[in-house]
GROMACS .gro file of C-alpha atoms in nm:
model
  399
    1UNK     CA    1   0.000   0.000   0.000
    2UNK     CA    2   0.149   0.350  -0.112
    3UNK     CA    3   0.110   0.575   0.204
    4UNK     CA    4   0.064   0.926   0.094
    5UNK     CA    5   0.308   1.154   0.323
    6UNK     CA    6   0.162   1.293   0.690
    7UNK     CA    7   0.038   1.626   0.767
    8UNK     CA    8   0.103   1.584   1.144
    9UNK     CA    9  -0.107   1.763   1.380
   10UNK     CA   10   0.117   1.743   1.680
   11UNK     CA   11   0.434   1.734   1.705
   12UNK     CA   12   0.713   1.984   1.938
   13UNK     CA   13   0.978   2.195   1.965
   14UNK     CA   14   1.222   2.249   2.200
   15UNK     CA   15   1.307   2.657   2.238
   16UNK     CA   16   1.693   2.720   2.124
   17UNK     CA   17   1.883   2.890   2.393
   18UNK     CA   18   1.912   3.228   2.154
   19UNK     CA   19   1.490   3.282   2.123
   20UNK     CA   20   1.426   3.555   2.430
   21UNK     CA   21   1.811   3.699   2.401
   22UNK     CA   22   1.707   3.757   1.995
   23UNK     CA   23   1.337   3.803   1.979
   24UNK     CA   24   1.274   3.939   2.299
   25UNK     CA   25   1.282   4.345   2.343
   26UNK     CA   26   1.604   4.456   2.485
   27UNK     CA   27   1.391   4.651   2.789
   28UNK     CA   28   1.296   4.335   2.924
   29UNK     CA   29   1.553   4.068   2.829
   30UNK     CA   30   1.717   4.151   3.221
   31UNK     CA   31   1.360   4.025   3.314
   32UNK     CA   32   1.300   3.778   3.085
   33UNK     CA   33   1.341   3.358   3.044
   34UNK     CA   34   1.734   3.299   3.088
   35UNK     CA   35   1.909   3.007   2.962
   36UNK     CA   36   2.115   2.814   3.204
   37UNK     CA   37   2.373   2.512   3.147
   38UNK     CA   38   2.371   2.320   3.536
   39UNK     CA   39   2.411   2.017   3.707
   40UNK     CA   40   2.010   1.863   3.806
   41UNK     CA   41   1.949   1.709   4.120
   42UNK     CA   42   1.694   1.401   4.192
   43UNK     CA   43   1.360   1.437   4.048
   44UNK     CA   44   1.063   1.291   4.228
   45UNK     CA   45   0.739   1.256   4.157
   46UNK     CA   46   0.434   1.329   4.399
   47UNK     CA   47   0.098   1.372   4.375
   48UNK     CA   48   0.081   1.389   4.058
   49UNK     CA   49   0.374   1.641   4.016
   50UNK     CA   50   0.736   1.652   3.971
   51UNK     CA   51   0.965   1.836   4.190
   52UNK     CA   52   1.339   1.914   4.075
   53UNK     CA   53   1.615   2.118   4.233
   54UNK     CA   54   1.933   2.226   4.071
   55UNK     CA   55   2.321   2.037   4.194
   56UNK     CA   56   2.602   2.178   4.070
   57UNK     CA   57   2.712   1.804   4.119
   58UNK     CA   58   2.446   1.649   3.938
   59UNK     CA   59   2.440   1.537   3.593
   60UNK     CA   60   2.395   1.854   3.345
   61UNK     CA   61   2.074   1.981   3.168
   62UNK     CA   62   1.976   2.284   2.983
   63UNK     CA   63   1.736   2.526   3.220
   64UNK     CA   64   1.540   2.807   3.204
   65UNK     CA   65   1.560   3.084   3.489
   66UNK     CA   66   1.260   3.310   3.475
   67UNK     CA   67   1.133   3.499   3.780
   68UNK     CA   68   1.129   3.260   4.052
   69UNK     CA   69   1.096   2.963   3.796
   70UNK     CA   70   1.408   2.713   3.724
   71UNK     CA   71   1.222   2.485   3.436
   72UNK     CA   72   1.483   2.177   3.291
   73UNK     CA   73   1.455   1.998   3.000
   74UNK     CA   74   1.381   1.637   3.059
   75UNK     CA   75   1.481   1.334   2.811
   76UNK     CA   76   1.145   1.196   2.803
   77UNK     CA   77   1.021   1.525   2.619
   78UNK     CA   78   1.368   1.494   2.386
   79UNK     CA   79   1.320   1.095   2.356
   80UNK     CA   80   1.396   1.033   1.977
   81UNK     CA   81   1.696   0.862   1.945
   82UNK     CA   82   1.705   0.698   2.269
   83UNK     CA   83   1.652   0.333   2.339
   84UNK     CA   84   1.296   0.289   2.527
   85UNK     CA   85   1.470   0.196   2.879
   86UNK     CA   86   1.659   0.498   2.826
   87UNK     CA   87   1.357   0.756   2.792
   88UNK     CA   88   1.383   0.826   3.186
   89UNK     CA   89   1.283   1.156   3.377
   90UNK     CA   90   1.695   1.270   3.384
   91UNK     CA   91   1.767   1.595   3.262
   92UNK     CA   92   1.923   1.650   2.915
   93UNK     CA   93   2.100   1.924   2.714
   94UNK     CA   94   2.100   2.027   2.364
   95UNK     CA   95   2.405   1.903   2.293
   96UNK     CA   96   2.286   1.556   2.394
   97UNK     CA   97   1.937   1.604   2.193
   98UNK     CA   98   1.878   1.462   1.852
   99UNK     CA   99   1.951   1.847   1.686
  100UNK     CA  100   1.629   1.877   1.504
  101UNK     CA  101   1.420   1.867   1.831
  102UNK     CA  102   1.556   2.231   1.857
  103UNK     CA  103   1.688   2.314   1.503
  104UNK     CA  104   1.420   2.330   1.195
  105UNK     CA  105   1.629   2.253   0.915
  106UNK     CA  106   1.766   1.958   1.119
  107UNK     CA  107   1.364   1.917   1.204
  108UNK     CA  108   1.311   1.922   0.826
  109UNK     CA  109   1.585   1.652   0.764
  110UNK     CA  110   1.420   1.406   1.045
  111UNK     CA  111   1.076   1.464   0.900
  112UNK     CA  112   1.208   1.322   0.597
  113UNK     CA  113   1.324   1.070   0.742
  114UNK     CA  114   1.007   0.995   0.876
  115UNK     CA  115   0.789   0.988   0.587
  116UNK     CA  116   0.582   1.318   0.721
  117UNK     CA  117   0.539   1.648   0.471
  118UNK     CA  118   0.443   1.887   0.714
  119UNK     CA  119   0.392   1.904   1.118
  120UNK     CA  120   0.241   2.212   1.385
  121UNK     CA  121   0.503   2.233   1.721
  122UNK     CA  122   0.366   2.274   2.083
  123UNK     CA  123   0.602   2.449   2.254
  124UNK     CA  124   0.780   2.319   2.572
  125UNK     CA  125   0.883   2.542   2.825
  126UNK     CA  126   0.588   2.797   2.792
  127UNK     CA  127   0.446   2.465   2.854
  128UNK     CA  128   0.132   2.354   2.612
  129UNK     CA  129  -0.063   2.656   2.622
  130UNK     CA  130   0.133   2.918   2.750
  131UNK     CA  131   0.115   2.853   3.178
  132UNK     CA  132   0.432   2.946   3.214
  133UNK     CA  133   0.333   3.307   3.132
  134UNK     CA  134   0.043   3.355   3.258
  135UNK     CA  135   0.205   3.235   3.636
  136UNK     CA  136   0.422   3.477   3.581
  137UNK     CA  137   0.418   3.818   3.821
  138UNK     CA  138   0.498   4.076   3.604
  139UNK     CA  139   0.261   4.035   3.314
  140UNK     CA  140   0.434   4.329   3.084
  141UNK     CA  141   0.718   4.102   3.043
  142UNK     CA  142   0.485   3.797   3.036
  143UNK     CA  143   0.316   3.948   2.735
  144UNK     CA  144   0.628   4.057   2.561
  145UNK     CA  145   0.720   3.696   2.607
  146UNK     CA  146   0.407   3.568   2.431
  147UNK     CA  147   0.442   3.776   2.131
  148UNK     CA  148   0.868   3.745   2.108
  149UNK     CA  149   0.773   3.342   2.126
  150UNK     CA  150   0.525   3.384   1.834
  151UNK     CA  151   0.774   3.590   1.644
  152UNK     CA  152   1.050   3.342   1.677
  153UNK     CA  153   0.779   3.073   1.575
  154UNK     CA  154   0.645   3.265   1.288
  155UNK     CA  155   0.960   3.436   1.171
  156UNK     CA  156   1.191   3.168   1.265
  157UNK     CA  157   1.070   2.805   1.345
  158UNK     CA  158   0.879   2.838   1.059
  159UNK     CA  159   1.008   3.113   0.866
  160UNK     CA  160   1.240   2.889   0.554
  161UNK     CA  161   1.027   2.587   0.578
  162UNK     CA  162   0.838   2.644   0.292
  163UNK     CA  163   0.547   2.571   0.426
  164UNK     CA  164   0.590   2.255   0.626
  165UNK     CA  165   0.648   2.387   0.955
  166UNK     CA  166   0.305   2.508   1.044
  167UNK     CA  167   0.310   2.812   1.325
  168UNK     CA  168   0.111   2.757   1.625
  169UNK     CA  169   0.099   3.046   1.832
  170UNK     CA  170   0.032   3.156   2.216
  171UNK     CA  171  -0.189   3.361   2.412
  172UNK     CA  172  -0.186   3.589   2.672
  173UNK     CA  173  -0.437   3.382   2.925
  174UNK     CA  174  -0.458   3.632   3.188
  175UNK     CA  175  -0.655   3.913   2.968
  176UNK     CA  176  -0.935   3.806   2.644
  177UNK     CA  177  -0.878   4.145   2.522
  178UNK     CA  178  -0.526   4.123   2.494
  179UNK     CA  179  -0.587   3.760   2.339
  180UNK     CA  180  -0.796   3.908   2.078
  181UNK     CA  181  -0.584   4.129   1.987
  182UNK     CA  182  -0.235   3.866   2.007
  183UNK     CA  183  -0.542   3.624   1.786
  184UNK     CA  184  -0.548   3.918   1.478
  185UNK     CA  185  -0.210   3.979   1.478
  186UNK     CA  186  -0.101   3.673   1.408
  187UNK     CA  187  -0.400   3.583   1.151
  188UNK     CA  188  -0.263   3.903   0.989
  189UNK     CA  189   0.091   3.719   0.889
  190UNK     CA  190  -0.115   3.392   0.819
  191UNK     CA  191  -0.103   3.171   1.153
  192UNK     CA  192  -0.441   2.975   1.163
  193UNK     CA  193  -0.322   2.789   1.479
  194UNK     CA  194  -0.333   2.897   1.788
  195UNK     CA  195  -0.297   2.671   2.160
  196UNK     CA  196  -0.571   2.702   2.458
  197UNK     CA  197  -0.629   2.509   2.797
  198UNK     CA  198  -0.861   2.181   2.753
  199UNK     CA  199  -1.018   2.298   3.140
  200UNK     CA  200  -0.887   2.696   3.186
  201UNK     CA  201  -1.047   2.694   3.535
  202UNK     CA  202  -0.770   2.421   3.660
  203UNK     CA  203  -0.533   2.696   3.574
  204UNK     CA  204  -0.744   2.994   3.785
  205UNK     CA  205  -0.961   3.106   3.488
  206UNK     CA  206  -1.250   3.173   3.411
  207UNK     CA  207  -1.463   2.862   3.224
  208UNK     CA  208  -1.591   2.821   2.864
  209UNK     CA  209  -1.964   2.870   3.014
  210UNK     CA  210  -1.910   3.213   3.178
  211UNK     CA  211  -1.901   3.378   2.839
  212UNK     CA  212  -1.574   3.541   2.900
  213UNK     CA  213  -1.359   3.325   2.673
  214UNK     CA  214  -1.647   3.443   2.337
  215UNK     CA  215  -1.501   3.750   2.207
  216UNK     CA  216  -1.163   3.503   2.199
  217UNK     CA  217  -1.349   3.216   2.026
  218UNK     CA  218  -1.533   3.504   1.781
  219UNK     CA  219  -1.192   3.601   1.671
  220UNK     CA  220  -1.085   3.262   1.606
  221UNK     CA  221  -1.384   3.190   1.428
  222UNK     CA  222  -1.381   3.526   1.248
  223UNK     CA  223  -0.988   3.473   1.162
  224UNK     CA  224  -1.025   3.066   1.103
  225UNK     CA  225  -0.759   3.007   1.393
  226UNK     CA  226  -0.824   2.674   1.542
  227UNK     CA  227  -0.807   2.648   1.866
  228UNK     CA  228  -0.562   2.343   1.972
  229UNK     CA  229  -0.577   2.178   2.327
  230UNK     CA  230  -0.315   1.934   2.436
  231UNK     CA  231  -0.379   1.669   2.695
  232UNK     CA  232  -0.217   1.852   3.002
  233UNK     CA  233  -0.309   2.201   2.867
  234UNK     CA  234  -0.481   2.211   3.233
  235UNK     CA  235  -0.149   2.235   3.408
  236UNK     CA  236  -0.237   1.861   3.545
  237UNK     CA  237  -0.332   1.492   3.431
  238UNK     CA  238  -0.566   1.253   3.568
  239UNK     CA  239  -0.445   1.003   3.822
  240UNK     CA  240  -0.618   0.762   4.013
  241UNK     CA  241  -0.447   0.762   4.377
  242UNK     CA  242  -0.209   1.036   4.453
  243UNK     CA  243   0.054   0.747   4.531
  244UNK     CA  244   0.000   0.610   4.139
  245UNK     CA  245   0.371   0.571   3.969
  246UNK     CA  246   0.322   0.836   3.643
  247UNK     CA  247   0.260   0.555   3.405
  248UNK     CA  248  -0.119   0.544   3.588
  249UNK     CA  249  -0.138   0.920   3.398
  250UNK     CA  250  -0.041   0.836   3.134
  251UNK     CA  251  -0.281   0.568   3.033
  252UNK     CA  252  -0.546   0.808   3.146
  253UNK     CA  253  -0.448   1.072   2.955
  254UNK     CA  254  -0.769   1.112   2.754
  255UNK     CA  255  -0.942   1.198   3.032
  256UNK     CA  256  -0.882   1.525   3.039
  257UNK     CA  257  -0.991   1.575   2.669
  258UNK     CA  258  -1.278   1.394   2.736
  259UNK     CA  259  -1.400   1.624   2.993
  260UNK     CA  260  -1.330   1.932   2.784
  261UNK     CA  261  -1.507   1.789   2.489
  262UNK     CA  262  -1.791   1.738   2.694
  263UNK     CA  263  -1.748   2.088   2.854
  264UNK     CA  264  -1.793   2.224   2.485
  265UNK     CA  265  -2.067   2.021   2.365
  266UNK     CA  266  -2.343   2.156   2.645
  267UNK     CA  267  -2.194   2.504   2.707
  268UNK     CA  268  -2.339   2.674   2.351
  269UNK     CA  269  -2.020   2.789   2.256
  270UNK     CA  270  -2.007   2.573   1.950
  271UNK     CA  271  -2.401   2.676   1.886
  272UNK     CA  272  -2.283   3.022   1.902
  273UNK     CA  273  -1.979   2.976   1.655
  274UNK     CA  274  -2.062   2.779   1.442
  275UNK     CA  275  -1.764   2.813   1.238
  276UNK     CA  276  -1.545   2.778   1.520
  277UNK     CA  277  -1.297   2.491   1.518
  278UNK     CA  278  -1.148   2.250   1.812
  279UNK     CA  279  -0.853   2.011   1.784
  280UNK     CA  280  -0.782   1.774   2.055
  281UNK     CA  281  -0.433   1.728   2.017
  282UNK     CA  282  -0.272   1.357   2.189
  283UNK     CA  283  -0.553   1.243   2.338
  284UNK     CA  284  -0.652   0.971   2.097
  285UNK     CA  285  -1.002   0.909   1.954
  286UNK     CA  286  -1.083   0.552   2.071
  287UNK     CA  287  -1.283   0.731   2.369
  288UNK     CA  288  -1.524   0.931   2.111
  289UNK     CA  289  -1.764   0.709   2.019
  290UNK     CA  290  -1.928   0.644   2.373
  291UNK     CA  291  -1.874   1.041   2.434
  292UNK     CA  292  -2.089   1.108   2.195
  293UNK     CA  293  -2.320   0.862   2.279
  294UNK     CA  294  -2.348   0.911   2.571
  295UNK     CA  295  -2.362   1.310   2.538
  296UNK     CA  296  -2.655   1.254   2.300
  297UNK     CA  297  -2.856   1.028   2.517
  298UNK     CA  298  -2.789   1.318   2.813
  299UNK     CA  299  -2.961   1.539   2.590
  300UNK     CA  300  -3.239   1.349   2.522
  301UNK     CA  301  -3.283   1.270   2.833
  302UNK     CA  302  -3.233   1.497   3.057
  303UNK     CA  303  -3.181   1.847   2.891
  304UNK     CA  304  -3.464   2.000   3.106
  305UNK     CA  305  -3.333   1.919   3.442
  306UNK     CA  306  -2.975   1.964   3.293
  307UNK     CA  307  -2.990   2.289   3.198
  308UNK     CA  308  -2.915   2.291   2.846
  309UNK     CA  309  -3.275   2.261   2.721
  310UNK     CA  310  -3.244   2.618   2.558
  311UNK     CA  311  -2.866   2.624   2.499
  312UNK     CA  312  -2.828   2.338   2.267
  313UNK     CA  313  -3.079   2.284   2.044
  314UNK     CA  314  -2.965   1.985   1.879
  315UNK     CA  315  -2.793   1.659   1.961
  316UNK     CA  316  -2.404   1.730   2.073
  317UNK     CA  317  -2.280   1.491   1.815
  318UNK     CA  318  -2.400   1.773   1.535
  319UNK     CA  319  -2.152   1.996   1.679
  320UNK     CA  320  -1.934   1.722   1.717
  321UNK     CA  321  -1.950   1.628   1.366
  322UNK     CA  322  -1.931   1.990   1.232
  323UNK     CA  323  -1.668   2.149   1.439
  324UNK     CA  324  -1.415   1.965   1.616
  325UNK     CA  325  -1.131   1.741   1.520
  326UNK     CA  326  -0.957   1.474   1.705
  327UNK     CA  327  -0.629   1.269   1.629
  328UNK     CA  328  -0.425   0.936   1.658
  329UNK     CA  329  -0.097   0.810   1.634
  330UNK     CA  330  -0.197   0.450   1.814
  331UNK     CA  331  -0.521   0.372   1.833
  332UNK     CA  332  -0.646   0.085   1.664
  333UNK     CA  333  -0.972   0.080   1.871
  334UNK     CA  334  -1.036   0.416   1.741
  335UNK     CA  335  -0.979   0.276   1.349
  336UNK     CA  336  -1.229  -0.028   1.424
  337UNK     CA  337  -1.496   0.296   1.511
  338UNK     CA  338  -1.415   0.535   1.268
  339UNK     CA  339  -1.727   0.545   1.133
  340UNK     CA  340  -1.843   0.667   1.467
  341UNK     CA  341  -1.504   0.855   1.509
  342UNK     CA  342  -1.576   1.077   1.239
  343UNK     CA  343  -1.370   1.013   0.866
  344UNK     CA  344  -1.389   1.401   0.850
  345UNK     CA  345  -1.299   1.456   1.204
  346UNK     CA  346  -0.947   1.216   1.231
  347UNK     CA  347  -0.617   1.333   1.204
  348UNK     CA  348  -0.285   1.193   1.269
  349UNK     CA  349   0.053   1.279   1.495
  350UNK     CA  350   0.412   1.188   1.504
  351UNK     CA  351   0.439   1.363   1.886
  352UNK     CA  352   0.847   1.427   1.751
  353UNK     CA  353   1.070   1.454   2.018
  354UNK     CA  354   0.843   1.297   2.298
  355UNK     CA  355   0.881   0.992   2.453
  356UNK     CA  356   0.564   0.834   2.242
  357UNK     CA  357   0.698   0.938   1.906
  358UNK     CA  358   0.632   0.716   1.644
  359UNK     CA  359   1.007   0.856   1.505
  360UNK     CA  360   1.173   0.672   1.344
  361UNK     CA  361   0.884   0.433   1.223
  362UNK     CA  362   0.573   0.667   1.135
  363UNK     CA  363   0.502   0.558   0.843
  364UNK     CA  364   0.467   0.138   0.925
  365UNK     CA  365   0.324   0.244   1.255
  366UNK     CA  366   0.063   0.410   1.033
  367UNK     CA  367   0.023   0.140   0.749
  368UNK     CA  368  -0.015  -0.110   1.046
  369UNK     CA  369  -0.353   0.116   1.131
  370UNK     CA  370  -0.472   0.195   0.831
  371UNK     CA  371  -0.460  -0.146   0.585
  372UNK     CA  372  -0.797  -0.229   0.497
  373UNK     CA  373  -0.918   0.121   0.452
  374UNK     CA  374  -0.984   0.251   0.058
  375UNK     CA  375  -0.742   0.538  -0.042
  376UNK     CA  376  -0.962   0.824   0.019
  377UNK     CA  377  -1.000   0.757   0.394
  378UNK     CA  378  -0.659   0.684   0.399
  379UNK     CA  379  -0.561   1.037   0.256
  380UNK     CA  380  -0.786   1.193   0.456
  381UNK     CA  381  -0.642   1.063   0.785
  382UNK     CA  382  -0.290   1.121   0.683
  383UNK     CA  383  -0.303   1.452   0.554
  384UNK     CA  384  -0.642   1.524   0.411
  385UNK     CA  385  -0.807   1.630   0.741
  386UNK     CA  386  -0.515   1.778   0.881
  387UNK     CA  387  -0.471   2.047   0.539
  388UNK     CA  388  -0.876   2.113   0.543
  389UNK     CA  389  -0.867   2.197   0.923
  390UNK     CA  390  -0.580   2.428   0.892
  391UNK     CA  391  -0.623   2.560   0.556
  392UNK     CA  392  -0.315   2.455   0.454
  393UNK     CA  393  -0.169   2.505   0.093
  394UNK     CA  394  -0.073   2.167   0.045
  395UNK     CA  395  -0.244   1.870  -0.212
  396UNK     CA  396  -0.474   1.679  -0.009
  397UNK     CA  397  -0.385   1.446  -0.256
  398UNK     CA  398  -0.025   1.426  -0.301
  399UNK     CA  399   0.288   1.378  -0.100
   0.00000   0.00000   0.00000
């Protein structure tokens, strides 16, 4: 079977050491994110969160100092190229990084490699959505951090790519105005991407139902930005006990998309924009079809007493269906309901540099799901969906 090449729909970057010292104002570099070569001390994990301290004795990694923040890279988020033992929670520099988890022509090389045409980069140590930021005290700097990251992933990142680096773009969580405005600027140079918080109120904001986050979603809708939330775009993953080793998160990672999906489907923000798209980015799709299900039988059920009786008007699966997007990169369970999935609404991932990267073997990874299906579903899941979501300028055909 000839697989046509992969428009993937998550993958990430880690920042290069230059990006705030270059793109960031000179007024508030002395304030800004500094990089930092230093030795890490023991990680541990608790609760459901890791705690780190730096050793000048310890092995090295590459940090970030900002504010009252010291943020190191981990291996597990630069995995490719290590053997799977060897994807641990140990800090890791650059120099010990495949290159093109941090440098886009190397990036452009390895996606070669890997049988994918084109890919859109969460970033890493604004975290998915931008946290890092909007924690941050003084948000004048915070914001000219947002928009000197978007530079650097606009001008830069992306910049000689031709096309197949696709900009996705932060921001600023703490104020809708000033996200409105970051939203239009960036449509203005051509970004259609743009990364939000699956659950904002885990992060101290104000929820989807409120009706603050509209005159955001309006200007996504009004610019055709989709909105992209990663699993852990909440600041936090579902765990069972507190105690749980982080490999108990990990297979419930889809919970938290879950959740937000359901969040959108009965709080009338996809009724009100109707041309307003959603990607769930890493959380897998094998989950949808009983989400939707059960959603729909909600509604029937119990809209009255639910409170959405005059807020949705028709089954959630029609919004479902019309507006949002999901995506794969192991999921066979998901392939076996695709009809239910959506063939319209299923993209596909290579998660480059993380520890569940399909790198170096994409492309059988992806042949192994998708024999059996005729070509057209086939190109739509590969790259099809992917180019029509984002309004990309690429052949939904070729590759």
């Amino acid at each position: 079977m000839e697989l046509p090449r992969i428009v993937s729909v998550d993958d990430h970057v880690i920042e290069p050491a230059h990006l705030f010292e270059r793109w960031l104002p000179a007024r508030y570099r002395d304030r800004g994110p500094r990089p930092l070569t230093t030795g890490i001390g023991r990680l541990e994990y608790t609760g459901g969160r890791y705690t780190v301290a730096m050793d000048p004795d310890g092995p090295p990694a590459d940090w970030w100092i900002y504010e009252d923040l010291a943020a190191p890279y981990k291996r597990v988020i630069a995995a490719v190229g290590f053997d799977r033992d060897e994807m641990t929670l140990e800090g890791i520099t650059r120099a010990e990084m495949r290159p093109g988890c941090w440098d886009p022509a190397e990036r452009l090389k390895d996606m070669d490699l890997n049988h994918v045409e084109a890919s859109l980069c969460f970033p890493t140590f604004p975290r998915f959505c931008g946290q890092t930021f909007a924690e941050a005290h003084d948000k004048e700097v915070a914001l000219a951090c947002v928009r000197a990251y978007n530079d650097w992933m606009v001008e830069e990142w992306c910049g000689d790519s031709g096309g197949r680096l696709i900009p996705l773009c932060l921001i600023p969580l703490w104020d809708v105005d000033l996200a409105v405005a970051e939203i239009h600027r960036n449509a203005a140079r051509g970004v259609r991407a743009v990364t939000f918080s699956e659950l904002p109120t885990c992060l101290g904001l104000p929820s989807i139902h409120t009706g603050y986050w509209d005159p955001f979603f309006a200007a996504c809708q009004e610019t055709g930005t989709v909105v992209n939330m990663h699993i852990g775009s909440s600041s936090q993953m579902p765990a069972a006990s507190p105690d749980a080793p982080p490999a108990v998160q990990a297979t419930l990672s889809f919970n938290n998309a879950m959740a937000s999906l359901a969040d959108f489907l009965f709080s009338g923000v996809l009724v009100r924009h109707p041309r307003l798209t959603l990607a769930y980015s890493e959380g897998q799709m094998g989950w949808i079809p009983y989400a939707l299900e059960r959603a729909d039988d909600v509604w029937r059920e119990h809209r009255a007493w639910g409170g959405v009786r005059d807020l949705v008007p028709e089954p959630p699966s029609t919004y479902y269906y019309r507006q949002v997007f999901c995506c794969f990169f192991r999921d066979k369970h998901g392939i076996e309901a695709l009809d239910t999935v959506g063939r319209d609404n299923a993209t596909f991932e290579t998660d480059y540099p993380h520890v569940d990267s399909t790198f170096p073997h994409t492309r059988q990874v992806a042949l192994d799901h998708v024999r059996g299906l005729d070509d057209e579903t086939v190109r739509k899941l590969m790259r099809g969906n992917a180019i029509r979501m984002l309004g990309l300028d690429l052949d939904p055909m070729g590759g």
